[in-house]
Tab-separated table of C-alpha atoms and ligand atoms in Angstrom:
chain	number	residue	atom	x	y	z
A	16	UNK	CA	-16.894	-3.271	32.161
A	17	UNK	CA	-19.569	-3.035	34.845
A	18	UNK	CA	-17.107	-3.342	37.722
A	19	UNK	CA	-16.411	0.318	38.341
A	20	UNK	CA	-19.422	1.027	40.509
A	21	UNK	CA	-23.026	2.141	40.466
A	22	UNK	CA	-22.719	4.690	37.691
A	23	UNK	CA	-21.773	1.959	35.288
A	24	UNK	CA	-24.955	0.044	36.180
A	25	UNK	CA	-26.998	3.193	35.718
A	26	UNK	CA	-25.797	3.447	32.130
A	27	UNK	CA	-26.665	-0.156	31.362
A	28	UNK	CA	-29.764	-0.017	29.162
A	29	UNK	CA	-31.908	-2.887	27.814
A	30	UNK	CA	-30.517	-2.309	24.329
A	31	UNK	CA	-27.024	-2.892	25.604
A	32	UNK	CA	-28.260	-6.141	27.070
A	33	UNK	CA	-29.430	-7.226	23.646
A	34	UNK	CA	-26.218	-6.179	22.007
A	35	UNK	CA	-24.170	-8.164	24.475
A	36	UNK	CA	-26.469	-11.162	24.098
A	37	UNK	CA	-25.930	-11.041	20.332
A	38	UNK	CA	-22.206	-10.690	20.896
A	39	UNK	CA	-22.116	-13.666	23.253
A	40	UNK	CA	-24.083	-15.779	20.804
A	41	UNK	CA	-21.791	-14.786	17.957
A	42	UNK	CA	-18.738	-15.430	20.075
A	43	UNK	CA	-19.807	-18.942	21.012
A	44	UNK	CA	-20.762	-19.781	17.419
A	45	UNK	CA	-17.413	-18.414	16.245
A	46	UNK	CA	-15.505	-20.657	18.655
A	47	UNK	CA	-16.800	-23.711	16.796
A	48	UNK	CA	-16.750	-22.255	13.286
A	49	UNK	CA	-13.209	-23.287	12.398
A	50	UNK	CA	-13.592	-26.949	13.274
A	51	UNK	CA	-17.028	-27.070	11.638
A	52	UNK	CA	-15.512	-25.701	8.444
A	53	UNK	CA	-17.830	-22.694	8.287
A	54	UNK	CA	-15.285	-20.203	6.984
A	55	UNK	CA	-14.741	-19.763	3.273
A	56	UNK	CA	-12.403	-17.586	1.250
A	57	UNK	CA	-13.740	-15.565	-1.667
A	58	UNK	CA	-11.294	-14.190	-4.210
A	59	UNK	CA	-11.330	-10.883	-6.038
A	60	UNK	CA	-8.921	-10.326	-8.944
A	61	UNK	CA	-6.389	-7.508	-8.864
A	62	UNK	CA	-5.571	-6.735	-12.499
A	63	UNK	CA	-2.826	-5.001	-14.400
A	64	UNK	CA	-4.487	-1.666	-15.242
A	65	UNK	CA	-3.019	-1.487	-18.753
A	66	UNK	CA	-3.882	-5.039	-19.892
A	67	UNK	CA	-6.783	-6.044	-17.626
A	68	UNK	CA	-4.928	-9.295	-16.863
A	69	UNK	CA	-5.180	-10.692	-13.304
A	70	UNK	CA	-1.897	-10.698	-11.388
A	71	UNK	CA	-3.127	-11.366	-7.856
A	72	UNK	CA	-6.350	-12.181	-6.043
A	73	UNK	CA	-7.308	-10.743	-2.687
A	74	UNK	CA	-8.620	-13.391	-0.297
A	75	UNK	CA	-11.738	-12.134	1.541
A	76	UNK	CA	-13.197	-14.247	4.307
A	77	UNK	CA	-16.875	-15.194	4.610
A	78	UNK	CA	-18.586	-17.077	7.432
A	79	UNK	CA	-21.400	-19.464	6.476
A	80	UNK	CA	-23.304	-20.207	9.675
A	81	UNK	CA	-26.603	-22.152	9.814
A	82	UNK	CA	-28.033	-19.756	12.414
A	83	UNK	CA	-26.574	-16.447	11.283
A	84	UNK	CA	-26.522	-17.022	7.525
A	85	UNK	CA	-23.710	-15.587	5.417
A	86	UNK	CA	-21.746	-13.254	7.678
A	87	UNK	CA	-19.517	-10.577	6.132
A	88	UNK	CA	-16.108	-9.831	7.651
A	89	UNK	CA	-16.957	-6.329	8.892
A	90	UNK	CA	-19.497	-8.020	11.191
A	91	UNK	CA	-17.217	-10.608	12.789
A	92	UNK	CA	-13.541	-9.698	12.299
A	93	UNK	CA	-13.657	-6.962	14.991
A	94	UNK	CA	-15.046	-9.491	17.500
A	95	UNK	CA	-12.485	-12.088	16.422
A	96	UNK	CA	-9.836	-9.445	17.000
A	97	UNK	CA	-11.147	-8.511	20.466
A	98	UNK	CA	-11.400	-12.111	21.650
A	99	UNK	CA	-8.075	-13.176	20.172
A	100	UNK	CA	-9.737	-15.750	17.908
A	101	UNK	CA	-8.285	-13.841	14.972
A	102	UNK	CA	-4.973	-15.603	15.558
A	103	UNK	CA	-6.339	-19.045	14.729
A	104	UNK	CA	-8.754	-17.768	12.075
A	105	UNK	CA	-5.927	-15.792	10.475
A	106	UNK	CA	-3.680	-18.839	10.506
A	107	UNK	CA	-6.384	-20.764	8.662
A	108	UNK	CA	-6.751	-17.915	6.146
A	109	UNK	CA	-3.028	-17.865	5.340
A	110	UNK	CA	-2.829	-21.639	4.922
A	111	UNK	CA	-5.979	-21.779	2.807
A	112	UNK	CA	-4.899	-18.829	0.639
A	113	UNK	CA	-1.526	-20.460	-0.075
A	114	UNK	CA	-3.229	-23.760	-0.916
A	115	UNK	CA	-5.609	-21.966	-3.271
A	116	UNK	CA	-2.829	-20.124	-5.104
A	117	UNK	CA	-0.985	-23.446	-5.526
A	118	UNK	CA	-4.133	-24.980	-7.017
A	119	UNK	CA	-4.541	-22.145	-9.544
A	120	UNK	CA	-1.016	-22.833	-10.706
A	121	UNK	CA	-1.262	-26.631	-10.723
A	122	UNK	CA	-4.804	-27.093	-12.008
A	123	UNK	CA	-5.109	-24.089	-14.274
A	124	UNK	CA	-1.572	-23.054	-15.094
A	125	UNK	CA	-2.335	-19.526	-13.873
A	126	UNK	CA	0.497	-17.351	-12.668
A	127	UNK	CA	-1.590	-15.523	-10.095
A	128	UNK	CA	-0.553	-14.602	-6.560
A	129	UNK	CA	-2.724	-14.221	-3.500
A	130	UNK	CA	-3.118	-11.265	-1.117
A	131	UNK	CA	-4.164	-11.825	2.491
A	132	UNK	CA	-5.432	-9.294	5.040
A	133	UNK	CA	-3.583	-9.297	8.334
A	134	UNK	CA	-5.180	-7.700	11.366
A	135	UNK	CA	-3.156	-5.982	14.114
A	136	UNK	CA	-3.505	-8.615	16.828
A	137	UNK	CA	-2.636	-11.397	14.406
A	138	UNK	CA	0.403	-9.464	13.197
A	139	UNK	CA	1.700	-9.003	16.765
A	140	UNK	CA	1.173	-12.624	17.774
A	141	UNK	CA	4.620	-14.087	18.535
A	142	UNK	CA	3.909	-17.050	16.223
A	143	UNK	CA	2.906	-14.949	13.218
A	144	UNK	CA	6.064	-14.958	11.111
A	145	UNK	CA	6.427	-18.676	11.727
A	146	UNK	CA	2.846	-19.269	10.568
A	147	UNK	CA	3.669	-17.538	7.298
A	148	UNK	CA	6.863	-19.515	6.849
A	149	UNK	CA	5.130	-22.828	7.564
A	150	UNK	CA	2.282	-22.141	5.150
A	151	UNK	CA	4.804	-21.478	2.379
A	152	UNK	CA	6.767	-24.624	3.205
A	153	UNK	CA	3.737	-26.903	3.403
A	154	UNK	CA	2.179	-25.677	0.153
A	155	UNK	CA	5.444	-25.139	-1.704
A	156	UNK	CA	4.130	-21.766	-2.877
A	157	UNK	CA	6.823	-19.357	-4.018
A	158	UNK	CA	7.022	-16.626	-1.364
A	159	UNK	CA	6.785	-13.875	-3.975
A	160	UNK	CA	3.247	-15.087	-4.778
A	161	UNK	CA	2.044	-14.298	-1.265
A	162	UNK	CA	1.215	-10.712	-0.425
A	163	UNK	CA	0.330	-9.512	3.068
A	164	UNK	CA	-1.943	-6.480	3.365
A	165	UNK	CA	-1.358	-4.393	6.448
A	166	UNK	CA	-3.293	-1.271	7.369
A	167	UNK	CA	-1.655	2.071	7.850
A	168	UNK	CA	-3.009	2.307	11.391
A	169	UNK	CA	-1.093	-0.815	12.429
A	170	UNK	CA	2.138	0.435	10.907
A	171	UNK	CA	2.007	3.697	12.822
A	172	UNK	CA	1.211	2.037	16.156
A	173	UNK	CA	4.218	0.209	17.440
A	174	UNK	CA	7.409	0.960	15.627
A	175	UNK	CA	10.258	-1.214	16.929
A	176	UNK	CA	8.299	-4.457	17.037
A	177	UNK	CA	6.582	-3.671	13.729
A	178	UNK	CA	9.851	-2.932	11.974
A	179	UNK	CA	11.341	-6.241	13.153
A	180	UNK	CA	8.351	-8.295	11.967
A	181	UNK	CA	8.243	-6.552	8.594
A	182	UNK	CA	11.954	-7.126	8.094
A	183	UNK	CA	11.527	-10.819	8.865
A	184	UNK	CA	8.644	-11.162	6.387
A	185	UNK	CA	10.552	-9.239	3.731
A	186	UNK	CA	13.441	-11.624	4.303
A	187	UNK	CA	11.178	-14.607	3.484
A	188	UNK	CA	10.430	-12.903	0.162
A	189	UNK	CA	6.701	-12.295	0.663
A	190	UNK	CA	5.239	-9.041	-0.691
A	191	UNK	CA	4.044	-6.382	1.692
A	192	UNK	CA	1.371	-3.822	0.972
A	193	UNK	CA	-0.180	-0.891	2.796
A	194	UNK	CA	-3.964	-1.356	2.793
A	195	UNK	CA	-6.508	1.501	2.828
A	196	UNK	CA	-3.746	3.973	2.063
A	197	UNK	CA	-4.742	7.574	2.743
A	198	UNK	CA	-7.320	6.884	5.468
A	199	UNK	CA	-4.895	6.851	8.405
A	200	UNK	CA	-3.203	9.817	10.016
A	201	UNK	CA	-0.434	9.321	7.507
A	202	UNK	CA	3.068	10.020	8.681
A	203	UNK	CA	4.566	9.224	5.318
A	204	UNK	CA	8.076	8.766	6.658
A	205	UNK	CA	7.398	5.075	7.402
A	206	UNK	CA	7.349	4.431	3.653
A	207	UNK	CA	11.023	5.249	3.529
A	208	UNK	CA	12.145	2.927	6.315
A	209	UNK	CA	9.866	-0.112	5.912
A	210	UNK	CA	10.163	-2.738	3.153
A	211	UNK	CA	6.776	-2.233	1.466
A	212	UNK	CA	6.209	-3.133	-2.177
A	213	UNK	CA	2.729	-1.742	-2.812
A	214	UNK	CA	0.289	0.969	-1.756
A	215	UNK	CA	-3.422	0.233	-2.043
A	216	UNK	CA	-5.295	3.512	-2.479
A	217	UNK	CA	-8.477	3.380	-0.440
A	218	UNK	CA	-11.720	3.102	-2.392
A	219	UNK	CA	-13.062	6.328	-0.891
A	220	UNK	CA	-10.603	8.239	-3.125
A	221	UNK	CA	-11.441	6.234	-6.246
A	222	UNK	CA	-15.217	6.567	-5.816
A	223	UNK	CA	-15.336	10.261	-6.785
A	224	UNK	CA	-12.132	10.454	-8.768
A	225	UNK	CA	-14.011	11.606	-11.902
A	226	UNK	CA	-16.162	14.250	-10.233
A	227	UNK	CA	-14.102	15.615	-7.340
A	228	UNK	CA	-10.963	17.433	-8.403
A	229	UNK	CA	-9.549	17.074	-4.873
A	230	UNK	CA	-9.762	13.309	-5.157
A	231	UNK	CA	-8.240	13.161	-8.626
A	232	UNK	CA	-5.373	15.410	-7.457
A	233	UNK	CA	-4.771	13.203	-4.434
A	234	UNK	CA	-4.803	9.992	-6.453
A	235	UNK	CA	-2.408	11.502	-9.000
A	236	UNK	CA	-0.096	12.669	-6.189
A	237	UNK	CA	-0.152	9.286	-4.431
A	238	UNK	CA	0.721	7.465	-7.678
A	239	UNK	CA	3.613	9.818	-8.417
A	240	UNK	CA	4.948	9.656	-4.878
A	241	UNK	CA	4.703	5.858	-4.774
A	242	UNK	CA	6.509	5.499	-8.086
A	243	UNK	CA	9.327	7.798	-7.053
A	244	UNK	CA	9.774	5.623	-3.943
A	245	UNK	CA	9.826	2.482	-6.104
A	246	UNK	CA	6.415	1.254	-4.926
A	247	UNK	CA	3.559	-0.186	-6.972
A	248	UNK	CA	0.050	1.198	-6.656
A	249	UNK	CA	-3.314	-0.591	-6.578
A	250	UNK	CA	-6.548	1.400	-6.964
A	251	UNK	CA	-9.313	-0.195	-4.879
A	252	UNK	CA	-13.044	0.082	-5.539
A	253	UNK	CA	-12.953	0.561	-9.319
A	254	UNK	CA	-16.579	0.291	-10.424
A	255	UNK	CA	-16.838	2.173	-13.718
A	256	UNK	CA	-15.133	2.004	-17.071
A	257	UNK	CA	-14.385	5.746	-17.055
A	258	UNK	CA	-12.376	5.292	-13.842
A	259	UNK	CA	-10.167	2.773	-15.633
A	260	UNK	CA	-9.322	5.390	-18.311
A	261	UNK	CA	-8.300	7.870	-15.636
A	262	UNK	CA	-6.170	5.219	-13.894
A	263	UNK	CA	-4.561	4.174	-17.188
A	264	UNK	CA	-3.685	7.785	-17.985
A	265	UNK	CA	-2.197	8.252	-14.527
A	266	UNK	CA	-0.271	4.998	-14.890
A	267	UNK	CA	-1.730	3.343	-11.833
A	268	UNK	CA	-0.123	-0.115	-11.937
A	269	UNK	CA	-2.993	-2.302	-10.708
A	270	UNK	CA	-6.746	-2.075	-10.229
A	271	UNK	CA	-9.370	-3.926	-8.209
A	272	UNK	CA	-13.112	-3.514	-7.999
A	273	UNK	CA	-16.579	-4.578	-9.060
A	274	UNK	CA	-15.911	-3.310	-12.601
A	275	UNK	CA	-13.567	-6.275	-13.092
A	276	UNK	CA	-15.213	-8.732	-10.735
A	277	UNK	CA	-16.901	-9.045	-7.372
A	278	UNK	CA	-15.205	-11.317	-4.853
A	279	UNK	CA	-16.055	-14.884	-5.955
A	280	UNK	CA	-16.006	-18.377	-4.428
A	281	UNK	CA	-12.899	-20.217	-5.611
A	282	UNK	CA	-14.511	-22.281	-8.391
A	283	UNK	CA	-16.195	-19.192	-9.885
A	284	UNK	CA	-12.934	-17.287	-9.560
A	285	UNK	CA	-11.124	-20.002	-11.527
A	286	UNK	CA	-13.841	-19.822	-14.193
A	287	UNK	CA	-13.272	-16.060	-14.343
A	288	UNK	CA	-9.547	-16.685	-14.868
A	289	UNK	CA	-10.289	-19.205	-17.602
A	290	UNK	CA	-12.762	-17.149	-19.584
A	291	UNK	CA	-10.475	-14.190	-19.146
A	292	UNK	CA	-10.775	-10.659	-18.063
A	293	UNK	CA	-13.707	-8.477	-19.033
B	21	LIG	P1	-10.512	-4.498	2.572
B	21	LIG	O1	-9.259	-5.216	2.873
B	21	LIG	O2	-10.401	-3.037	2.270
B	21	LIG	O3	-11.174	-5.291	1.374
B	21	LIG	C1	-11.853	-4.699	0.293
B	21	LIG	C2	-13.347	-4.657	0.524
B	21	LIG	O4	-13.944	-3.863	-0.506
B	21	LIG	C3	-14.014	-6.027	0.427
B	21	LIG	O5	-15.119	-6.059	1.326
B	21	LIG	C4	-14.490	-6.033	-1.020
B	21	LIG	O6	-15.568	-6.913	-1.255
B	21	LIG	C5	-14.915	-4.599	-1.198
B	21	LIG	N1	-14.877	-4.169	-2.601
B	21	LIG	C6	-14.145	-4.679	-3.611
B	21	LIG	N2	-14.365	-4.014	-4.764
B	21	LIG	C7	-15.265	-3.052	-4.493
B	21	LIG	C8	-15.909	-2.036	-5.292
B	21	LIG	O7	-15.690	-1.878	-6.481
B	21	LIG	N3	-16.782	-1.208	-4.619
B	21	LIG	C9	-17.057	-1.336	-3.309
B	21	LIG	N4	-17.919	-0.496	-2.747
B	21	LIG	N5	-16.470	-2.299	-2.520
B	21	LIG	C10	-15.587	-3.133	-3.116
B	21	LIG	P2	-15.361	-7.328	2.292
B	21	LIG	O8	-15.056	-8.604	1.580
B	21	LIG	O9	-16.712	-7.159	2.908
B	21	LIG	O10	-14.263	-7.147	3.412
B	21	LIG	C11	-14.324	-6.062	4.304
B	21	LIG	C12	-13.075	-5.955	5.152
B	21	LIG	O11	-12.940	-7.072	6.027
B	21	LIG	C13	-11.785	-5.959	4.329
B	21	LIG	O12	-11.565	-4.668	3.784
B	21	LIG	C14	-10.776	-6.371	5.375
B	21	LIG	O13	-10.386	-5.281	6.156
B	21	LIG	C15	-11.585	-7.324	6.246
B	21	LIG	N6	-11.251	-8.727	5.900
B	21	LIG	C16	-11.734	-9.483	4.896
B	21	LIG	N7	-11.195	-10.728	4.904
B	21	LIG	C17	-10.328	-10.744	5.951
B	21	LIG	C18	-9.433	-11.741	6.494
B	21	LIG	O14	-9.300	-12.877	6.002
B	21	LIG	N8	-8.712	-11.379	7.597
B	21	LIG	C19	-8.808	-10.125	8.155
B	21	LIG	N9	-8.052	-9.845	9.231
B	21	LIG	N10	-9.619	-9.175	7.670
B	21	LIG	C20	-10.370	-9.474	6.577
B	22	LIG	CA1	-7.399	-5.559	1.931
B	23	LIG	CA1	10.065	-6.800	-0.439
B	24	LIG	CA1	-8.628	-1.898	1.432
């Protein structure tokens, strides 16, 4: 970045030096994190809005590092994406998520699927669809129990390639959902041509759904549109009981948020399944 001449050096401040030092440190620690077993998946239930029963769990990655402590994904996924490490980390996530969902079925008898976040670079990696296929084969998990969450931004980026990958994944029988729906520069036409099953309404809309009439109108409109296209809807970021009444009235299929449960380590998540919904 500093190669384009003097002016670039002139803009290089001490703070930037610190930032890049922190980045370099994080990058080198991240390179070893997989083999040292420092990544962990937490699981957050996605429930049927009407019954409160869990149908899926979203897998959310955490990084336990002796130097950095517990690192949340917003702090390291962007760097993993930039450096390309997301491909191997993402492969681990998919394998681990499928193994976990198999365990819930075998150890607990729970009929609960798993949803995995897929970042753009991982999605475009030539080996991606094969990674998904292999994880299903190795774990024996039924493909319909694996859901892949893809952001709207990715979908709008690169149409021909994207369409081909989505078709392949749909062919395997995995579920496909649009994550953070409503936050992109939505060109809704993609919903018609791509094989999505579910829209996840971004939590920013759910947050003020009881106080802001704009937000409640938007949520209502998204649910109606999704249903008329044959798609399911998940409301993200449900924190209060009153929000669940609104979502029940509007017939939002599924809900996720702190009201039901925070993301939990696997053993705590299985306890949550056992003792039942709240
Ligand atoms: P996301 O996919 O939108 O995931 C939902 C985020 O909202 C999670 O944050 C979750 O803990 C949080 N959340 C859940 N319920 C509530 C609620 O009621 N209120 C509020 N305020 N927040 C709630 P988290 O775990 O920190 O993950 C942040 C982001 O990191 C995720 O956003 C996702 O984009 C990314 N991410 C997480 N795990 C992975 C992964 O394995 N691979 C990739 N590529 N990205 C991941
Ligand atoms: Ca997600
Ligand atoms: Ca499908
Ligand atoms: Ca989301």
